[in-house]
Short mmCIF file of C-alpha atoms and ligand atoms in Angstrom, two decimals:
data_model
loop_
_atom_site.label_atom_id
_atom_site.label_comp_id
_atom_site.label_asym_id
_atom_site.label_seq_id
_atom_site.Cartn_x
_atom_site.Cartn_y
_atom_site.Cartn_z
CA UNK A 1 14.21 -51.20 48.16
CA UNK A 2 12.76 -54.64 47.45
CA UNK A 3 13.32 -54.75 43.52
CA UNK A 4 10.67 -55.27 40.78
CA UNK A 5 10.52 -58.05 38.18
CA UNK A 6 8.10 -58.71 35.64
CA UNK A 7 6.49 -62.10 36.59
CA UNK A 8 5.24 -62.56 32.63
CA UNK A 9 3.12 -60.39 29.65
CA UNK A 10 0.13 -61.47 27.41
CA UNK A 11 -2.06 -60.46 25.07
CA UNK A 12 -5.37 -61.42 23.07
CA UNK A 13 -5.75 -60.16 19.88
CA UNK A 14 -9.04 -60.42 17.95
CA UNK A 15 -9.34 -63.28 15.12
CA UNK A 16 -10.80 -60.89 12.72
CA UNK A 17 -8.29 -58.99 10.38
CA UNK A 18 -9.05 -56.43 7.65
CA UNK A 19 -6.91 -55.97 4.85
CA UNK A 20 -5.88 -52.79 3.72
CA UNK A 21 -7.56 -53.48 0.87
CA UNK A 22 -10.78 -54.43 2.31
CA UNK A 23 -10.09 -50.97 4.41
CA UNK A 24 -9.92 -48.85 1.35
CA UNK A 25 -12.65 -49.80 -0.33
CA UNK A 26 -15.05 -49.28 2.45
CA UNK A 27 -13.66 -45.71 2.90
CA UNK A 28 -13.42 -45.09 -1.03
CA UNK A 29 -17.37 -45.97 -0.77
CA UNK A 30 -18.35 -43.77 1.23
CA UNK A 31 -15.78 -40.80 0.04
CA UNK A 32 -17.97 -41.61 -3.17
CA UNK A 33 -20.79 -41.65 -1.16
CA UNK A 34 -20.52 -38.44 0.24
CA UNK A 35 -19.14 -36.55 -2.57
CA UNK A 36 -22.41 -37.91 -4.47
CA UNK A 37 -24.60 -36.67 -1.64
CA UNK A 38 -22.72 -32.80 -1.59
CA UNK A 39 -22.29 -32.49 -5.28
CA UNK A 40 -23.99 -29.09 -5.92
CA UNK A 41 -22.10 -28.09 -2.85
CA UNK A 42 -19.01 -28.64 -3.74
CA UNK A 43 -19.82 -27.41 -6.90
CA UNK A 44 -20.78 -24.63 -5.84
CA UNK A 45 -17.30 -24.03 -3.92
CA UNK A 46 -18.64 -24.59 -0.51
CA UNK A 47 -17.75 -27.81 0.48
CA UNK A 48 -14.25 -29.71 -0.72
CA UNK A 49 -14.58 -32.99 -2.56
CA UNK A 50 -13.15 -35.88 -0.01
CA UNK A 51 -10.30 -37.44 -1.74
CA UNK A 52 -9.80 -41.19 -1.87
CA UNK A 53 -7.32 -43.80 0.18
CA UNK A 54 -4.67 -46.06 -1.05
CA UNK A 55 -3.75 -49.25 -0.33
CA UNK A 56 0.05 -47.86 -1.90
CA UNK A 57 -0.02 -45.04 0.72
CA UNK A 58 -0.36 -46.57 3.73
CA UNK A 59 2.08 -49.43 3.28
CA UNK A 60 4.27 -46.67 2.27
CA UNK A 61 3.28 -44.13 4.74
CA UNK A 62 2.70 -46.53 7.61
CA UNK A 63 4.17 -50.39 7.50
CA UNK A 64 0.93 -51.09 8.38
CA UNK A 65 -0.93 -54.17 5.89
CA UNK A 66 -3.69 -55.55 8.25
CA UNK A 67 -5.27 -54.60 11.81
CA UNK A 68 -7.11 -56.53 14.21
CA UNK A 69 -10.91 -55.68 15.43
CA UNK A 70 -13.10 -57.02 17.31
CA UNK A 71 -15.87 -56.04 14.90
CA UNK A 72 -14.90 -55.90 11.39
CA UNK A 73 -18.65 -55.51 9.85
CA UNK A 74 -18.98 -52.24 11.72
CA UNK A 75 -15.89 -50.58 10.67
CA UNK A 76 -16.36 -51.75 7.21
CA UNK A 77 -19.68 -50.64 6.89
CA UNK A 78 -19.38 -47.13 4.43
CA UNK A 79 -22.78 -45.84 5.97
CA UNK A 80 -21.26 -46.62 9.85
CA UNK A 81 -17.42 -46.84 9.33
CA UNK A 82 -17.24 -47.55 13.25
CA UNK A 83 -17.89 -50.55 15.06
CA UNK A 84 -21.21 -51.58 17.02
CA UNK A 85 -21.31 -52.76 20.24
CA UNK A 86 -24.72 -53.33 21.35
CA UNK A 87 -25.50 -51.80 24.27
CA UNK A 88 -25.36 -54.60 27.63
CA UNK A 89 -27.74 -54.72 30.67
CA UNK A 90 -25.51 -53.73 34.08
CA UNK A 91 -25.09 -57.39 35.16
CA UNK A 92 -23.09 -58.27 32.22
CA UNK A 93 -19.26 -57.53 31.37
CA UNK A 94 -18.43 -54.69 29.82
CA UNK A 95 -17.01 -54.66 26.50
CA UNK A 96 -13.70 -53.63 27.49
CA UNK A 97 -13.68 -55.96 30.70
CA UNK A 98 -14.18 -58.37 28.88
CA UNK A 99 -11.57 -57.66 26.26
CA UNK A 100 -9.01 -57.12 29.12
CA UNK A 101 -9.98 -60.52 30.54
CA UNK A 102 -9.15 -62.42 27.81
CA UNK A 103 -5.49 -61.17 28.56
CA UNK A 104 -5.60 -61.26 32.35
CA UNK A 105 -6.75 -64.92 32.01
CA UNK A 106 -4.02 -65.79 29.62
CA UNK A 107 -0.70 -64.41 32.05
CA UNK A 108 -2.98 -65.92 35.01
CA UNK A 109 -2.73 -69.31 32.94
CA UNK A 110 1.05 -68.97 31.91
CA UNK A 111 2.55 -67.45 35.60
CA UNK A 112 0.68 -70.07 37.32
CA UNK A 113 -0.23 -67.19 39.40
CA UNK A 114 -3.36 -66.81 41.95
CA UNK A 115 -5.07 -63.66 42.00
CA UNK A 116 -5.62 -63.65 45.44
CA UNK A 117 -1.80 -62.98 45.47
CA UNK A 118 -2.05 -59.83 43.41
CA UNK A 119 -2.15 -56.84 45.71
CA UNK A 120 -3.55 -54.40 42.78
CA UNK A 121 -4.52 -53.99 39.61
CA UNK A 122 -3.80 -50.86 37.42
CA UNK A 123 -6.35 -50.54 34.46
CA UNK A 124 -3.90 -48.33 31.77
CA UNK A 125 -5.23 -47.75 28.44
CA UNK A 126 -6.22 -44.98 26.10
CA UNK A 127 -9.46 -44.75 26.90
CA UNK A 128 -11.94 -46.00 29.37
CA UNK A 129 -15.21 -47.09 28.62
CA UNK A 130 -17.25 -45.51 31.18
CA UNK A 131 -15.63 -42.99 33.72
CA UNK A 132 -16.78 -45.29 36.92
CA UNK A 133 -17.04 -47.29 38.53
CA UNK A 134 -13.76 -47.89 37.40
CA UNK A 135 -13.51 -51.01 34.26
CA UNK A 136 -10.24 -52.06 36.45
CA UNK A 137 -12.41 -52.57 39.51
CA UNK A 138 -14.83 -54.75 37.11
CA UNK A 139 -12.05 -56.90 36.06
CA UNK A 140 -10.66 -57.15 39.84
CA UNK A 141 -13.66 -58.83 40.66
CA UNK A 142 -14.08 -60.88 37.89
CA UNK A 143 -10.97 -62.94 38.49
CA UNK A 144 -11.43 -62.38 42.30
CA UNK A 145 -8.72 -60.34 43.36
CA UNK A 146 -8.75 -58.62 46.93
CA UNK A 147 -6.72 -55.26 47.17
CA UNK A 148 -7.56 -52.20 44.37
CA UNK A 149 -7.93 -51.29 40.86
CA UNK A 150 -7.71 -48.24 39.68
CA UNK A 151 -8.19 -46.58 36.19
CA UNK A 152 -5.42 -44.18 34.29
CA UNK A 153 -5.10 -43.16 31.27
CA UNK A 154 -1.32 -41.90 29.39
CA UNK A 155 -2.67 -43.06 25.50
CA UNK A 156 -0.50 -44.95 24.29
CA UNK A 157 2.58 -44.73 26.51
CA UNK A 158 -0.08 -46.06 29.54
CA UNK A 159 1.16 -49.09 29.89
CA UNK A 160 4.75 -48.04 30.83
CA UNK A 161 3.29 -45.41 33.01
CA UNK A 162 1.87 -47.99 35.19
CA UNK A 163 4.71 -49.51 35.56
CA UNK A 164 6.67 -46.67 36.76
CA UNK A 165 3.69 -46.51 39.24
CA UNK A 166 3.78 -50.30 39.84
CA UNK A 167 7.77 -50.89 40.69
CA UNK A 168 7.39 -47.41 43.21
CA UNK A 169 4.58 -49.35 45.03
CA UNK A 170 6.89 -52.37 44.76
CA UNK A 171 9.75 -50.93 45.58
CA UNK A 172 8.43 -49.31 48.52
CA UNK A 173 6.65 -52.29 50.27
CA UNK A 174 3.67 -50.55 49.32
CA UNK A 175 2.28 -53.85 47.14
CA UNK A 176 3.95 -56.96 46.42
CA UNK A 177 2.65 -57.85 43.20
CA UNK A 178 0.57 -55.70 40.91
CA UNK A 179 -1.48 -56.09 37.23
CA UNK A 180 -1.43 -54.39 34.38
CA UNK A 181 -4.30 -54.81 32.04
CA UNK A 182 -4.27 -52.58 28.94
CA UNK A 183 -7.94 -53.27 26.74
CA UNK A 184 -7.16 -50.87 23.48
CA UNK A 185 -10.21 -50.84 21.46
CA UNK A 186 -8.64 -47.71 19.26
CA UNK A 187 -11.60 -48.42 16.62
CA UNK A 188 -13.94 -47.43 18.53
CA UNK A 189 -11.99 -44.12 19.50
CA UNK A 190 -10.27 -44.06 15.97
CA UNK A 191 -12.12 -41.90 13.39
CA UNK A 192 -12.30 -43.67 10.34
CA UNK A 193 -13.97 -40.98 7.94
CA UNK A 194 -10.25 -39.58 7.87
CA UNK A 195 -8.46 -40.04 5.15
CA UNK A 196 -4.66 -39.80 7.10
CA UNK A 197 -5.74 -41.46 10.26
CA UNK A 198 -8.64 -44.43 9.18
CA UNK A 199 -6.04 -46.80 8.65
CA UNK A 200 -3.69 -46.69 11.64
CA UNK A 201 -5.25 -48.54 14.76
CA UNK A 202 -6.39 -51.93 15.59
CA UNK A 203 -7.67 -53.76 18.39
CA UNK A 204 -5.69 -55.51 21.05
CA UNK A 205 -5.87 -56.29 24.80
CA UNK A 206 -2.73 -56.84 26.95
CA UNK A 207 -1.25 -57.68 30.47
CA UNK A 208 1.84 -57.67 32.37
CA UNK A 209 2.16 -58.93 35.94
CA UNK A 210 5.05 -57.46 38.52
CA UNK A 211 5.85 -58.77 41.43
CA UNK A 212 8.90 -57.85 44.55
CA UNK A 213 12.43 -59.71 43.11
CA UNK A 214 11.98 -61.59 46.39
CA UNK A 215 9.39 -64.14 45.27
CA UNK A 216 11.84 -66.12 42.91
CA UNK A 217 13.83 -66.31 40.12
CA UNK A 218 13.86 -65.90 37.00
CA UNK A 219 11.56 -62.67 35.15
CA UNK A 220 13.06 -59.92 34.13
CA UNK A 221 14.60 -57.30 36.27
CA UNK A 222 13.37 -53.26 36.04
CA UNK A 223 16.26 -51.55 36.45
CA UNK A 224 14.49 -48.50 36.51
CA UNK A 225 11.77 -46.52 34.15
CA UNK A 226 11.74 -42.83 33.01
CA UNK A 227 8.38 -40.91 32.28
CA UNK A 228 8.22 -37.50 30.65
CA UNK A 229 5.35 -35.49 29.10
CA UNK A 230 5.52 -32.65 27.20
CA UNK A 231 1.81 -30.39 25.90
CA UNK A 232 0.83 -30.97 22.38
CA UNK A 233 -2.19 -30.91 20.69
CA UNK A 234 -1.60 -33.06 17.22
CA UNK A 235 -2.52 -35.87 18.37
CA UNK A 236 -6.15 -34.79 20.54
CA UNK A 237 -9.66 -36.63 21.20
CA UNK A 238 -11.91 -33.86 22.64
CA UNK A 239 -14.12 -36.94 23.37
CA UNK A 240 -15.79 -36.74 26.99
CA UNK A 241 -18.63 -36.19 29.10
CA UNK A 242 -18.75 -32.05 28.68
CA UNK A 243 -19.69 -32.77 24.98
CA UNK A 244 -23.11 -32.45 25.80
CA UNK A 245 -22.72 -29.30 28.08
CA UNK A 246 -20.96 -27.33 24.69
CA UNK A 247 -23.83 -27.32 22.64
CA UNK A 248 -26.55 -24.44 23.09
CA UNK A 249 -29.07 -26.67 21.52
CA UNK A 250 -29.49 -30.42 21.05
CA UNK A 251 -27.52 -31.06 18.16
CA UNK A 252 -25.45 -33.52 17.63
CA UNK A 253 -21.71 -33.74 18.84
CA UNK A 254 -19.24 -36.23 17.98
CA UNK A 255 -16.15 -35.23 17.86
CA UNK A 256 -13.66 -37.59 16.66
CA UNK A 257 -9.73 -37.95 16.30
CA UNK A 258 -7.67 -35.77 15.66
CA UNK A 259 -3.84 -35.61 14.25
CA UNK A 260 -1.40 -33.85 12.49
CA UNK A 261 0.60 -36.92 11.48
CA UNK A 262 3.58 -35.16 10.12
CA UNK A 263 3.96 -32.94 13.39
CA UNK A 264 3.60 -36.21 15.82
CA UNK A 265 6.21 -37.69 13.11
CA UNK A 266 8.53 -35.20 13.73
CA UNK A 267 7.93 -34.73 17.68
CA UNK A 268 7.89 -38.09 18.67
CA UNK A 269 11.34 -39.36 17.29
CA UNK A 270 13.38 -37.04 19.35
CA UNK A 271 11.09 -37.02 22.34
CA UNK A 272 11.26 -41.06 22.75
CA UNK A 273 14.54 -41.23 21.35
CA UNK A 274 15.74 -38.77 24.09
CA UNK A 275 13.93 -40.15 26.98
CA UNK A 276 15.62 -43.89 26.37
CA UNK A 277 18.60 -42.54 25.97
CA UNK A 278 18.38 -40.53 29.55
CA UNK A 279 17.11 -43.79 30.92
CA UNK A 280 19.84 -45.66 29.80
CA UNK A 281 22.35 -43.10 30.52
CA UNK A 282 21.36 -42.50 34.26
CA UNK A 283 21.80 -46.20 34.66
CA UNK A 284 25.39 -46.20 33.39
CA UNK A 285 24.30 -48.52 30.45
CA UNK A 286 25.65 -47.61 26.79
CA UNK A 287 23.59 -48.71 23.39
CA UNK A 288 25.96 -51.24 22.45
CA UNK A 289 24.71 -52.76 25.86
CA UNK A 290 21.14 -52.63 25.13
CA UNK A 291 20.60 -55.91 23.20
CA UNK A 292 16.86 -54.94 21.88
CA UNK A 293 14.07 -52.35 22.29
CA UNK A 294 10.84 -53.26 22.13
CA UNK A 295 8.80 -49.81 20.66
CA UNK A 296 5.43 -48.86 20.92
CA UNK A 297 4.38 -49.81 17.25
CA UNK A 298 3.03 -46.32 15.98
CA UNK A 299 5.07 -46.51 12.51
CA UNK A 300 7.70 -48.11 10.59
CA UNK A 301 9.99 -45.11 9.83
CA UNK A 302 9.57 -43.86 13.61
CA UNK A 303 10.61 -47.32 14.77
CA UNK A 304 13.42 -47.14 12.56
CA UNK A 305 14.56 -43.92 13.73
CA UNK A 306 14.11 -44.20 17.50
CA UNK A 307 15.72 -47.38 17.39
CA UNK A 308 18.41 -46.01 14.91
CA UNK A 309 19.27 -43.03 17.70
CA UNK A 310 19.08 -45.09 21.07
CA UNK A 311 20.88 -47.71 19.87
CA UNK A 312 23.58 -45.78 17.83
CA UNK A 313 23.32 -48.86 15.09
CA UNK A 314 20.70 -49.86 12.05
CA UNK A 315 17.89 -51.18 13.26
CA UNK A 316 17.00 -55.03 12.36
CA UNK A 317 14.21 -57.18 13.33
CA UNK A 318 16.62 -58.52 16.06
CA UNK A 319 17.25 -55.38 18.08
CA UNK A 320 13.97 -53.73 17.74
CA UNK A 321 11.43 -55.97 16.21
CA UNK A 322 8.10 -54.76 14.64
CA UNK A 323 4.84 -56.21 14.24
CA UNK A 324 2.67 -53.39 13.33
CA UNK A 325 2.32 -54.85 9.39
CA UNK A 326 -0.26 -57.29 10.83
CA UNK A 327 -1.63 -55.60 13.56
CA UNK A 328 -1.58 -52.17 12.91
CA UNK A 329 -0.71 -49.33 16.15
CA UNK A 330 -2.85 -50.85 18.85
CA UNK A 331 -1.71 -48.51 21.32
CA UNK A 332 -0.73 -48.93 24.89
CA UNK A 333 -0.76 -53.21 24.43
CA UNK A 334 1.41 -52.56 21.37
CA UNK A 335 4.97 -52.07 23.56
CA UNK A 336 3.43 -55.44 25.63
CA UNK A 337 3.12 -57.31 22.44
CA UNK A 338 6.27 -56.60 20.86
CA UNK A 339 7.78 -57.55 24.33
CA UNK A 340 6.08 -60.62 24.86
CA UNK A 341 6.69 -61.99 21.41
CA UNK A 342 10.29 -60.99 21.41
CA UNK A 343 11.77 -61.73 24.39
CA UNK A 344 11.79 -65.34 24.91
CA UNK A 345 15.00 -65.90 22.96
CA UNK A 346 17.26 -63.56 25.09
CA UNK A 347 19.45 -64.90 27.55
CA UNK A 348 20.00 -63.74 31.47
CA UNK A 349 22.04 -61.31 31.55
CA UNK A 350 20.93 -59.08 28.20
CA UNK A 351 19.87 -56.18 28.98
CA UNK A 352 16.63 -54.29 26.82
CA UNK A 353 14.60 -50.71 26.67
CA UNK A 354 10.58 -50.91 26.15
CA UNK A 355 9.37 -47.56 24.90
CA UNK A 356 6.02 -45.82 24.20
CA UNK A 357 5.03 -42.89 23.12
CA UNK A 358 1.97 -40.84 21.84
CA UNK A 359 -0.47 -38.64 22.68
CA UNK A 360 0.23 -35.96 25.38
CA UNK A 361 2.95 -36.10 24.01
CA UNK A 362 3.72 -38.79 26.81
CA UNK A 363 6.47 -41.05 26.22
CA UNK A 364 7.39 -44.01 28.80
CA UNK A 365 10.72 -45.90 28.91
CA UNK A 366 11.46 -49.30 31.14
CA UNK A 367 15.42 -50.67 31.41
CA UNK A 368 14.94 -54.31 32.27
CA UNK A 369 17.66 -57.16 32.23
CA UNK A 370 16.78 -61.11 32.19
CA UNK A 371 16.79 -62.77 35.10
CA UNK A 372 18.94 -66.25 35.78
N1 LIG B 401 -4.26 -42.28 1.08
C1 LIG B 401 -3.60 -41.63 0.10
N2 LIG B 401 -2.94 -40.47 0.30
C2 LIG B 401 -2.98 -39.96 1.55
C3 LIG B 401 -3.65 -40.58 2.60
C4 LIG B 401 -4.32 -41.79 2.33
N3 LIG B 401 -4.97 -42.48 3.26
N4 LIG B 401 -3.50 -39.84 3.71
C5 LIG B 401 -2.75 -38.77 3.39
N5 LIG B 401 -2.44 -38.85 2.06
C6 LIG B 401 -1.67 -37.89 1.26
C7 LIG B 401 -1.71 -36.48 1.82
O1 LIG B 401 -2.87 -35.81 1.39
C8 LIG B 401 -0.45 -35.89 1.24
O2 LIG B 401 -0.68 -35.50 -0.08
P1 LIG B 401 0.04 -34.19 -0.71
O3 LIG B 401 1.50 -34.47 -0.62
O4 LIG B 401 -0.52 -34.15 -2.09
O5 LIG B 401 -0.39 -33.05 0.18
C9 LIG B 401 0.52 -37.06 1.20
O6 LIG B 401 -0.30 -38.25 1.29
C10 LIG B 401 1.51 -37.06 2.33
O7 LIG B 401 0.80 -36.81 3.55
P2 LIG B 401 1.54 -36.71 4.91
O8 LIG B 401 0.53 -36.52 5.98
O9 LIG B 401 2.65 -35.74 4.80
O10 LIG B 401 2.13 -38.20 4.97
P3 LIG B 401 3.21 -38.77 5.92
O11 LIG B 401 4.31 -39.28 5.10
O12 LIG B 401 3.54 -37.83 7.04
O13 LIG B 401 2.46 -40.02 6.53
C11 LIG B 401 1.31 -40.65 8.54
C12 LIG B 401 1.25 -39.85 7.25
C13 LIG B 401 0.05 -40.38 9.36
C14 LIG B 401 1.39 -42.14 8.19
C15 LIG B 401 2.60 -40.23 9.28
O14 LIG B 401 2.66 -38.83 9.38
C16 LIG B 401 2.66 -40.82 10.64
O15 LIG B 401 2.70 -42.03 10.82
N6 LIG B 401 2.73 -39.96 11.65
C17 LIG B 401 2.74 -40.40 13.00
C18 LIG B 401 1.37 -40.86 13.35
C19 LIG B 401 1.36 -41.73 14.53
O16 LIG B 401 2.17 -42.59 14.68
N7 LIG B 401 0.38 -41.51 15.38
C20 LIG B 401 0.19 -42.28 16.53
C21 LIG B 401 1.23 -41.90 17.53
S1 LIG B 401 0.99 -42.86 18.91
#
């Protein structure tokens, strides 16, 4: 087995924040809006008034204060409440290329790297932006990459499936160095006419380069990663190309996210708390060995309580850091982030568990170790 290292991580978030707020009030316009509009309906006992936000709430509920977009007017707008990306001729980037880019060219920047020395490039996200050709083989030849891209999608425990798939490839001579690029534009999947789930997801784009433990020091180590999936359907995007096809005339169709928060609440903390654990265990490594995990950055309390399980101690900032109050659950780059902005301070040696879970339920876990 040759070993696998992450070479280095990055990520671009947006500049533009909203508030919550600046959130609220856009949705409390149009719940106004709307209620307005159906009044003798729901009058009349056929339709249910829609019930406002709160700022209160989803601090509360959440941890969550601000989120990053990458178009704020859109989202805001109470007649829209989604963002708008104006459709681009064939010879420009994509939207979510483009997004991804601004990562990729970021770790390119800090590894020094060349991308004619990347073998592959694994495109893991929620949600692609067009089923082909693939947005990963768009970004391959942007930056001018030989080799192949490919497209996957795990929601937001993607980016630690593509690792899995990454170190097997490296392991088994089968690439040398591979790229991760995870573009999460969860407002434009994200439906924000719902009350429990408009205030959860923001923008981000993110990267992570691995390479054989052969081409140097330094990195971190992958020990070894543990995937696991198990069927659910409270979390569910019914989103895709049959949409058309399901409708006998030509109405419209959009069907937007669903959840049942308190189910995925419940489901998720023993399902990513349990995978770690198994990861660390196989690997004869005990919590008080794990120095920090770095958690896909769904929700305060679940963060809490994964971290609270795995590493059989309260959690603090220190061993499993969050940074979802400013920018929100931004999916598959959120594990990336977290790792990227928390790692620099550890020394070689210290061993740590990334972790991400959501919908599938999918839930990926990496044991890595700093590298001398
Ligand atoms: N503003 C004000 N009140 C709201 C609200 C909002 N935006 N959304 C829901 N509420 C209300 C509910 O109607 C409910 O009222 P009731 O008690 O009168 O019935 C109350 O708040 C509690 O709702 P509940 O859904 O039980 O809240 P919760 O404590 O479970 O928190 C989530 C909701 C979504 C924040 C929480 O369940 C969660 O984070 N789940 C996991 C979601 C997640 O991480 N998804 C991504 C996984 S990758």
């Amino acid at each position: 087995m040759n070993g696998c290292v992450i070479r280095g991580t990055a990520w671009h978030a947006p500049e533009t924040s909203i508030s919550n707020a600046e959130l609220v009030a856009s949705y409390n316009a149009y719940v106004a809006r709307w209620n307005a509009i159906n009044a003798d309906r729901i009058a009349a006992g056929e339709l249910q008034a829609l019930l406002p936000s709160s700022e209160d709430f989803i601090k509360s509920a959440s941890g969550i204060e601000h989120r990053r977009v990458l178009d704020k007017a859109g989202v805001l707008d109470p007649d829209r409440l989604r963002p708008h990306f104006p459709r681009r001729p064939k010879e420009q980037a994509s939207v979510q290329a483009e997004f991804g880019l601004k990562a990729v060219e970021k770790l390119l920047d800090k590894t020094g790297y060349d991308p004619k020395d990347i073998d592959g490039l694994i495109f893991a996200c929620s949600a692609p932006q067009r089923y082909f050709p693939a947005v990963g083989i768009e970004i391959q030849a942007a930056i001018g990459m030989g080799g192949w891209a490919y497209d996957m999608q795990m929601a937001c425990a993607s980016a630690l499936f593509a690792l899995q798939q990454a170190k097997g490839m490296i392991d088994s001579g089968a690439a040398d160095a591979i790229l991760i690029v995870d573009p999460e534009i969860m407002t434009g999947i994200n439906d924000h006419r719902k009350r429990d789930v408009h205030f959860i997801f923001g923008d981000c784009a993110s990267a992570m380069l691995v390479e054989r433990a052969d081409r140097g020091p330094g990195g971190w180590r992958v020990i070894g990663t543990r995937n696991e999936t198990r069927f659910s359907n409270a979390l569910r995007s019914d989103f895709g190309f049959l949409n058309p096809a399901e409708r006998a005339g030509g109405e419209p169709y959009e069907p937007g996210l669903e959840q049942d928060g308190h189910r995925v609440f419940k489901d998720v903390i023993p399902f990513a708390a349990g995978v770690s654990r198994a990861l660390i265990d196989t690997h004869g490594v005990t919590p008080a060995q794990v120095r920090r995990m770095w958690l896909h950055q769904a929700n305060i309390r679940i963060i809490e309580m994964v971290a609270k399980r795995v590493l059989e101690r309260e959690r603090t900032e220190d061993n499993a850091p969050a940074i979802l109050k400013t920018y929100g659950n931004t999916s598959s780059s959120s594990v990336v982030m977290t790792f990227d902005l928390n790692s620099a301070d550890m020394a070689a040696g210290e061993k740590g568990v990334m972790c991400a879970f959501g919908a599938g339920y999918g839930c990926g876990a990496a044991l890595v170790e700093k590298r001398a």
